[in-house]
XYZ file of N, CA, C and O in Angstrom:
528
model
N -25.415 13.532 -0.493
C -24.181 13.544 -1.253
C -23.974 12.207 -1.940
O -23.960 12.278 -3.169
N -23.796 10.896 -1.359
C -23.791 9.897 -1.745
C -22.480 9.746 -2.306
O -22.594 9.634 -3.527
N -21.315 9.696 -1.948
C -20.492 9.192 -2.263
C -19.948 7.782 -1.985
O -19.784 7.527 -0.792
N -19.602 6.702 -2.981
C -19.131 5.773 -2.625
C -17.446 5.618 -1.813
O -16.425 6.108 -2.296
N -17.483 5.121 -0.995
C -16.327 4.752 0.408
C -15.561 3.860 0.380
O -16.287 2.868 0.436
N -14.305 3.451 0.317
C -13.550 2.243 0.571
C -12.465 2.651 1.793
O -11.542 3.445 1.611
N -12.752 1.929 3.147
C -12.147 2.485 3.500
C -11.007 0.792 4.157
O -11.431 -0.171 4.797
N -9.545 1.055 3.647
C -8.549 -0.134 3.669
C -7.847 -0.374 5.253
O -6.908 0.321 5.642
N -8.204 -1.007 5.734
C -6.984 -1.356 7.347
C -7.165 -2.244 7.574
O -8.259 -2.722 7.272
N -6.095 -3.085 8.319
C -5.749 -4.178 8.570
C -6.797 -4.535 10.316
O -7.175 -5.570 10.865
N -6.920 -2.974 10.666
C -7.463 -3.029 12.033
C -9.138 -2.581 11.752
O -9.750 -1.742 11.090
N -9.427 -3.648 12.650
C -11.147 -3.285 12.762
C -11.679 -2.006 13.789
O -12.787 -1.471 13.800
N -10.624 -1.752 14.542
C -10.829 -0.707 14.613
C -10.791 0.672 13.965
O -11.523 1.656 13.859
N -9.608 0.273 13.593
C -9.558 1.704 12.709
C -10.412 1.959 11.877
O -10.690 3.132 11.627
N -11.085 0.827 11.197
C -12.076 1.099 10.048
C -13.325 1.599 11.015
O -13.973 2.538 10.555
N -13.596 1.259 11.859
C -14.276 1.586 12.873
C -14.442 3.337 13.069
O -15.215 4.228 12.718
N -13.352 3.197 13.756
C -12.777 5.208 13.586
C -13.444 6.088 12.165
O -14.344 6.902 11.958
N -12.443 5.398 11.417
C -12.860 5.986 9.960
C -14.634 6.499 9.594
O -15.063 7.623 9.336
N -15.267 5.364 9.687
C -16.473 5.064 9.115
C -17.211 6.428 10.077
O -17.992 7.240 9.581
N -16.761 6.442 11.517
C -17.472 6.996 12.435
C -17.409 8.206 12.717
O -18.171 8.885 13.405
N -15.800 8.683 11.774
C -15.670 10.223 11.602
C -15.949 10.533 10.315
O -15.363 11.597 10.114
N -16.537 10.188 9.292
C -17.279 10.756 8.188
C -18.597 11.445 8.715
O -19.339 11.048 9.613
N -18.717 12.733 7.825
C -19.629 13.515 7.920
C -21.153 12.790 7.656
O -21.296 12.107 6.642
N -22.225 12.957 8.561
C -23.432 12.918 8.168
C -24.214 12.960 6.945
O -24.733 14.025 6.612
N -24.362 11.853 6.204
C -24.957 10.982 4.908
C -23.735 11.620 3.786
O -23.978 12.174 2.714
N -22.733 11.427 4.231
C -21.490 11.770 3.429
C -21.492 10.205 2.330
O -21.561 10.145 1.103
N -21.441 9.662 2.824
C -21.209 8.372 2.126
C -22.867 7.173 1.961
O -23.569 6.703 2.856
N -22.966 7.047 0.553
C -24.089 6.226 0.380
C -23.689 4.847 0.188
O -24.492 3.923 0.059
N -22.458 4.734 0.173
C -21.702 2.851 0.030
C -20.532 2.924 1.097
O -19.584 3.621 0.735
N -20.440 2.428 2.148
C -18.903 2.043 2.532
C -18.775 0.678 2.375
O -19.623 -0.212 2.443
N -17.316 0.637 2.103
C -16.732 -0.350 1.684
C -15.649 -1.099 2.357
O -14.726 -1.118 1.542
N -15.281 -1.739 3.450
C -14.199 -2.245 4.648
C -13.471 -3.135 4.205
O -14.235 -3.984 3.746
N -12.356 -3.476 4.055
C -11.573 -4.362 3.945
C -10.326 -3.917 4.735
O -9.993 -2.881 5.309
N -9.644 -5.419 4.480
C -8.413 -5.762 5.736
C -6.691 -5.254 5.333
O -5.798 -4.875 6.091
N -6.701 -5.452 3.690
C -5.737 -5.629 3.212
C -5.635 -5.463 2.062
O -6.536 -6.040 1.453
N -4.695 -4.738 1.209
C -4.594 -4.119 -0.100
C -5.216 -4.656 -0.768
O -6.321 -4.234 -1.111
N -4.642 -5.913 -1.228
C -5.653 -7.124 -2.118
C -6.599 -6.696 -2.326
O -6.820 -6.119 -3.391
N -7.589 -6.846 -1.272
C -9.177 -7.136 -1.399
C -9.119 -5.479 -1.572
O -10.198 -5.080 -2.008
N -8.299 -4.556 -1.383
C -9.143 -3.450 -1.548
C -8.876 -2.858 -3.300
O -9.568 -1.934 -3.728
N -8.032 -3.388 -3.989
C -7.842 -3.680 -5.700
C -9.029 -4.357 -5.843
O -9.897 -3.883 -6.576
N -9.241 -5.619 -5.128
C -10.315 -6.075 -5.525
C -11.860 -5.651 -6.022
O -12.614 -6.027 -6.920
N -11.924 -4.489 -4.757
C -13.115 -3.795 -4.834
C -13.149 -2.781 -5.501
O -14.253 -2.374 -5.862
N -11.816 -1.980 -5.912
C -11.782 -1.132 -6.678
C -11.998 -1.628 -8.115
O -12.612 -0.951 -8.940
N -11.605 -2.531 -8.320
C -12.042 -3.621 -9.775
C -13.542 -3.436 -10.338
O -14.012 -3.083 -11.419
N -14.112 -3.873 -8.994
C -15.639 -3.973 -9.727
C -16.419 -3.056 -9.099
O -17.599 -3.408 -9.083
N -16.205 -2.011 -8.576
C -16.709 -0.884 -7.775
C -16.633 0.677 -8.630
O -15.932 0.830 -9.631
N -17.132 1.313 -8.279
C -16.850 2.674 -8.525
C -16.685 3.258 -7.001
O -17.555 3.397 -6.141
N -15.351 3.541 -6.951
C -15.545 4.194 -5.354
C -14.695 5.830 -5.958
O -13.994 6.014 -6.953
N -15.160 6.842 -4.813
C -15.218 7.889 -5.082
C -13.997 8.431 -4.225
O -13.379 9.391 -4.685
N -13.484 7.712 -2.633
C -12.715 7.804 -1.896
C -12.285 6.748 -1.146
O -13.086 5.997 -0.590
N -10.970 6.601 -1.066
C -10.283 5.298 -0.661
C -9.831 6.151 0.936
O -9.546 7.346 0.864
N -9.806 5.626 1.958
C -9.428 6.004 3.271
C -8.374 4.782 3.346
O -8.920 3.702 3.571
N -7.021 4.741 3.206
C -6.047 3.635 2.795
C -5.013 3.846 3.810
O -4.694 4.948 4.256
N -4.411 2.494 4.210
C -3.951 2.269 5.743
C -2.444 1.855 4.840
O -2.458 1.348 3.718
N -1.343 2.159 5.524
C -0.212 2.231 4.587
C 0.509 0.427 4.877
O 0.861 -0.456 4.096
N 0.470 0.536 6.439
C 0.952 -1.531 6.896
C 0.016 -1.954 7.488
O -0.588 -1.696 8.529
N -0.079 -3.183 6.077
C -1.516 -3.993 6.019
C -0.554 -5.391 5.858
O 0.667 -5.239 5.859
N -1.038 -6.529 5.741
C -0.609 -7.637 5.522
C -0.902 -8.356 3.856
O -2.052 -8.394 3.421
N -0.274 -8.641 3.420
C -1.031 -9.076 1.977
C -0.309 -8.019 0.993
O 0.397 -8.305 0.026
N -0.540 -7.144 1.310
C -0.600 -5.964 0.357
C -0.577 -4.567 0.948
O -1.622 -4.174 1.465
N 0.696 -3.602 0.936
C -0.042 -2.319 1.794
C -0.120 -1.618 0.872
O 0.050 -1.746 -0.341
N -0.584 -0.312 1.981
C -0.676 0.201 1.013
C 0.286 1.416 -0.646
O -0.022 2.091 -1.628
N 1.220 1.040 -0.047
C 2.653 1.835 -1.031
C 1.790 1.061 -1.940
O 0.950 1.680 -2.594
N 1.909 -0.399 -2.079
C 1.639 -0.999 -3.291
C 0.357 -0.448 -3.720
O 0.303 0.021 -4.856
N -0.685 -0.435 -2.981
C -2.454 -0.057 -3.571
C -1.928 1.031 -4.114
O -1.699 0.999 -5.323
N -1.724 1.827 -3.609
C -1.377 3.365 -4.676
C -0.303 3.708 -6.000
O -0.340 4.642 -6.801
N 0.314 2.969 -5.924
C 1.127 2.129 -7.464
C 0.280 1.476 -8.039
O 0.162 1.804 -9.220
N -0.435 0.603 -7.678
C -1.489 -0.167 -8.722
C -2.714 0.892 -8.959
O -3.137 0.910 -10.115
N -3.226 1.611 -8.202
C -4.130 2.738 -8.430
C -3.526 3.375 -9.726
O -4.067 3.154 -10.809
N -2.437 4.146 -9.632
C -1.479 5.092 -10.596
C -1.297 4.418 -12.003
O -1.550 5.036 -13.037
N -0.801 2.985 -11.991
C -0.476 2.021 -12.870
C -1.520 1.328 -13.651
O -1.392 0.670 -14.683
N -2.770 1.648 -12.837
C -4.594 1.252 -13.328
C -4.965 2.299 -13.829
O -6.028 2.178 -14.437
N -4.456 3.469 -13.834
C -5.044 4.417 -13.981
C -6.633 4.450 -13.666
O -7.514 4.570 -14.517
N -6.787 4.340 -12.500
C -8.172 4.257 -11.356
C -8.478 5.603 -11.086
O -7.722 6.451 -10.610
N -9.717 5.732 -11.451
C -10.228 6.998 -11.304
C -11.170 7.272 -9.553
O -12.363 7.212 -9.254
N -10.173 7.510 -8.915
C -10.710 7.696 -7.373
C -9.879 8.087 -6.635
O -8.718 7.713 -6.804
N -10.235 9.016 -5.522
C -9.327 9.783 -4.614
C -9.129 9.211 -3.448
O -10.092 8.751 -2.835
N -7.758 9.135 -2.904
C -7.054 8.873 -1.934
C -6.649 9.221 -1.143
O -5.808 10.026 -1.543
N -6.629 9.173 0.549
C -6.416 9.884 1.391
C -5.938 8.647 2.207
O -6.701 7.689 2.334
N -4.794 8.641 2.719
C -3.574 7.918 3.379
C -3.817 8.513 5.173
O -3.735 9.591 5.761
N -4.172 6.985 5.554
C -4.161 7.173 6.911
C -3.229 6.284 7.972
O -3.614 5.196 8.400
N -2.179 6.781 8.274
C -1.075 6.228 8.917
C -0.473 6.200 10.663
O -0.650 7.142 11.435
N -0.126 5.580 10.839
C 1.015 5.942 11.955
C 2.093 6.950 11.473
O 2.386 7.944 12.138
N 2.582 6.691 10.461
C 3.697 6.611 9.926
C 3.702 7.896 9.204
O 3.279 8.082 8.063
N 4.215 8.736 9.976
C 3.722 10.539 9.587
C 5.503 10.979 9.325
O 5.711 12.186 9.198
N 6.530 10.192 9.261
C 7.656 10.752 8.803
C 7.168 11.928 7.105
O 6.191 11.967 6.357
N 8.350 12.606 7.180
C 7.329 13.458 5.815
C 8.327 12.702 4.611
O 8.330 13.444 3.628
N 8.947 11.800 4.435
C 9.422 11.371 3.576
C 8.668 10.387 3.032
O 8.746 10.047 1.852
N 7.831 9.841 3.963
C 6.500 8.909 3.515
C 5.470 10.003 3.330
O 4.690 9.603 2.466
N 5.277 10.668 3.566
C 4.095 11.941 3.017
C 4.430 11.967 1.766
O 3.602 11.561 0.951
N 5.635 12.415 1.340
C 6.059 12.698 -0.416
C 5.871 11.497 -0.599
O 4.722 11.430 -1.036
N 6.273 10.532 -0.539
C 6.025 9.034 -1.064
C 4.718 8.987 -1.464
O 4.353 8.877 -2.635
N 3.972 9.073 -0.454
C 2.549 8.776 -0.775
C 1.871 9.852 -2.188
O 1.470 9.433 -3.273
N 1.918 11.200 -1.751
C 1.682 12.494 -2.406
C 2.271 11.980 -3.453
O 1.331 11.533 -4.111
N 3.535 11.696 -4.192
C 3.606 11.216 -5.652
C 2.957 10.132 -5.951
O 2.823 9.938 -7.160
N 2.602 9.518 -5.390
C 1.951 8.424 -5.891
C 0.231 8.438 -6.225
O -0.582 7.665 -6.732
N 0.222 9.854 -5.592
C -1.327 10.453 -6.042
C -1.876 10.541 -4.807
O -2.753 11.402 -4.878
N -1.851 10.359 -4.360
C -2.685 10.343 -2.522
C -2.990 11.852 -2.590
O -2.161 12.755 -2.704
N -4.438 11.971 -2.493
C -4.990 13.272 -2.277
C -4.536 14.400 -1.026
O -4.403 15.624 -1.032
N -4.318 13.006 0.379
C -3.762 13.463 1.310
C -3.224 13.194 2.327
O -2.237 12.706 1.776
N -3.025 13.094 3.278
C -2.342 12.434 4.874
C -3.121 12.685 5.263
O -3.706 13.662 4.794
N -3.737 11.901 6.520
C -3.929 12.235 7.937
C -3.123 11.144 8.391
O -2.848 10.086 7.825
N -2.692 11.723 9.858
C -2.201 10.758 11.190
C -2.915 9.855 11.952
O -3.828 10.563 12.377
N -3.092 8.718 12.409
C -3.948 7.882 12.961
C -3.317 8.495 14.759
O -2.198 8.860 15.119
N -4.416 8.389 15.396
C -6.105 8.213 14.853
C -6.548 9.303 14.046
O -5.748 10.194 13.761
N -7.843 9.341 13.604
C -8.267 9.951 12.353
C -8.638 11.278 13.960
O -8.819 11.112 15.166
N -8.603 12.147 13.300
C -9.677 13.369 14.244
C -10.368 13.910 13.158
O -10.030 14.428 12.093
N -11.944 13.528 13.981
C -12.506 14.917 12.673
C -12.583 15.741 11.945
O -12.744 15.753 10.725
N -12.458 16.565 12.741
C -12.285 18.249 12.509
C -10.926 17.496 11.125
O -11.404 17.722 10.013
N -10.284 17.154 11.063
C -9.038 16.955 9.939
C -9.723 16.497 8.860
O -9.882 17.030 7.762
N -10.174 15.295 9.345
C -10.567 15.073 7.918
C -11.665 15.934 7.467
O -11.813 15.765 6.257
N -12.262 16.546 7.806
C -13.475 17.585 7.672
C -12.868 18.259 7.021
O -13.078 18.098 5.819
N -12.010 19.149 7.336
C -11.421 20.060 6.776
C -10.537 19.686 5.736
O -9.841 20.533 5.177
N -10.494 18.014 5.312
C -9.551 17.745 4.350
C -10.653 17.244 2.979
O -10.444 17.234 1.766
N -11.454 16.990 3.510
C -12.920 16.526 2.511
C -13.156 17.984 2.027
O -13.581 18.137 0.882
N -12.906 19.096 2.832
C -13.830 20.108 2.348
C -12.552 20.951 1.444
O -12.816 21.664 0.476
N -11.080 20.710 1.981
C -10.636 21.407 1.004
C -10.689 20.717 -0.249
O -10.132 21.411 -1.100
N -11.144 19.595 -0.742
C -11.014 18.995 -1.870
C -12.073 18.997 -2.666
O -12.281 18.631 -3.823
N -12.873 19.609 -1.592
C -14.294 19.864 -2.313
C -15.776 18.953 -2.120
O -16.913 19.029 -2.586
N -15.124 18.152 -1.252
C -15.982 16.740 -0.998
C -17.603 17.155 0.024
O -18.706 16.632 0.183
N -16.937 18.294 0.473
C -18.163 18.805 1.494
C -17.956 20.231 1.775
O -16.781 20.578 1.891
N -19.027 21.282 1.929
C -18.987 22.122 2.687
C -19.121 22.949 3.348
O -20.286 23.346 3.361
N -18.485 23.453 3.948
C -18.217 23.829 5.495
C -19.808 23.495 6.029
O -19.964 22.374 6.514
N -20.702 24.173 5.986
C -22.004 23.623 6.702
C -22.646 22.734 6.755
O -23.786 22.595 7.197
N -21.363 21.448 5.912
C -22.198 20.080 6.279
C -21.392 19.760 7.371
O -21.689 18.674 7.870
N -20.420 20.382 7.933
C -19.423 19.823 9.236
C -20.601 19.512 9.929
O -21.138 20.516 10.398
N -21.226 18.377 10.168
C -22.186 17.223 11.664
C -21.672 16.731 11.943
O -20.518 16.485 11.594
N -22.628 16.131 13.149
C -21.614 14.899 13.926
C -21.475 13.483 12.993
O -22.321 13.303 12.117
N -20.684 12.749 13.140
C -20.562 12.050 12.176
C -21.642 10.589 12.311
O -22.508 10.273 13.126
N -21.190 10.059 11.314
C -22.286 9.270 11.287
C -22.322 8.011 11.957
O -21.208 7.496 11.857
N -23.170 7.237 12.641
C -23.532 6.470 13.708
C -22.994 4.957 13.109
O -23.107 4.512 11.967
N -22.393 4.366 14.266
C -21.630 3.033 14.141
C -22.609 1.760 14.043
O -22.141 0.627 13.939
């Protein structure tokens, strides 16, 4: 498939999580950073195909990355990964273009099924994900 990856959190774990619940050779670039900033940054000189974006980051969260995405008119899809599952921050995010929610921690099977409704994979590439 080879899709390029950015995936934004302030926690090394979580990027951790993330990276480790993507589907098997789903991604041919990932991309880690800590904090909105650097993840504009990489969207700058990158072509990334999917942003995995953490909403409280330090520097920069992500409300702001997805306003500057919208306001860049940045051609790449977004999927919002939070604590913060009130649904008034769901619409928040969702207008601001966010392809989608998940709840932290990430569970597979979700995002599987959220890659595949978007078209990103399917169904018989659901594997185990790919190795840390």
């Amino acid at each position: 498939m080879g899709f390029n990856i950015l995936i934004c959190d302030d926690s090394a774990l979580a990027r951790k999580m993330a990276r480790s619940n993507l589907p098997t050779g789903f991604a041919e670039t990932i991309y880690e950073v800590s904090n909105g900033m650097d993840a504009l940054e990489v969207l700058a000189h990158h072509t990334i195909d999917l942003v995995l974006l953490d909403l409280t980051m330090p520097i920069l969260g992500g409300i702001s990355v997805l306003s500057e995405i919208k306001h860049r008119q940045l051609e790449t899809f977004v999927i919002v990964v939070s604590g913060d599952i009130q649904p008034m921050m769901q619409e928040k995010v969702m207008s601001l273009g966010a392809l989608g929610f998940i709840e932290k921690p990430i569970k597979q099977d979700e995002l599987k099924a959220l890659l595949h409704r978007f078209g990103f994979i399917l169904p018989d590439t659901y594997q185990t994900p790919i190795a840390v």
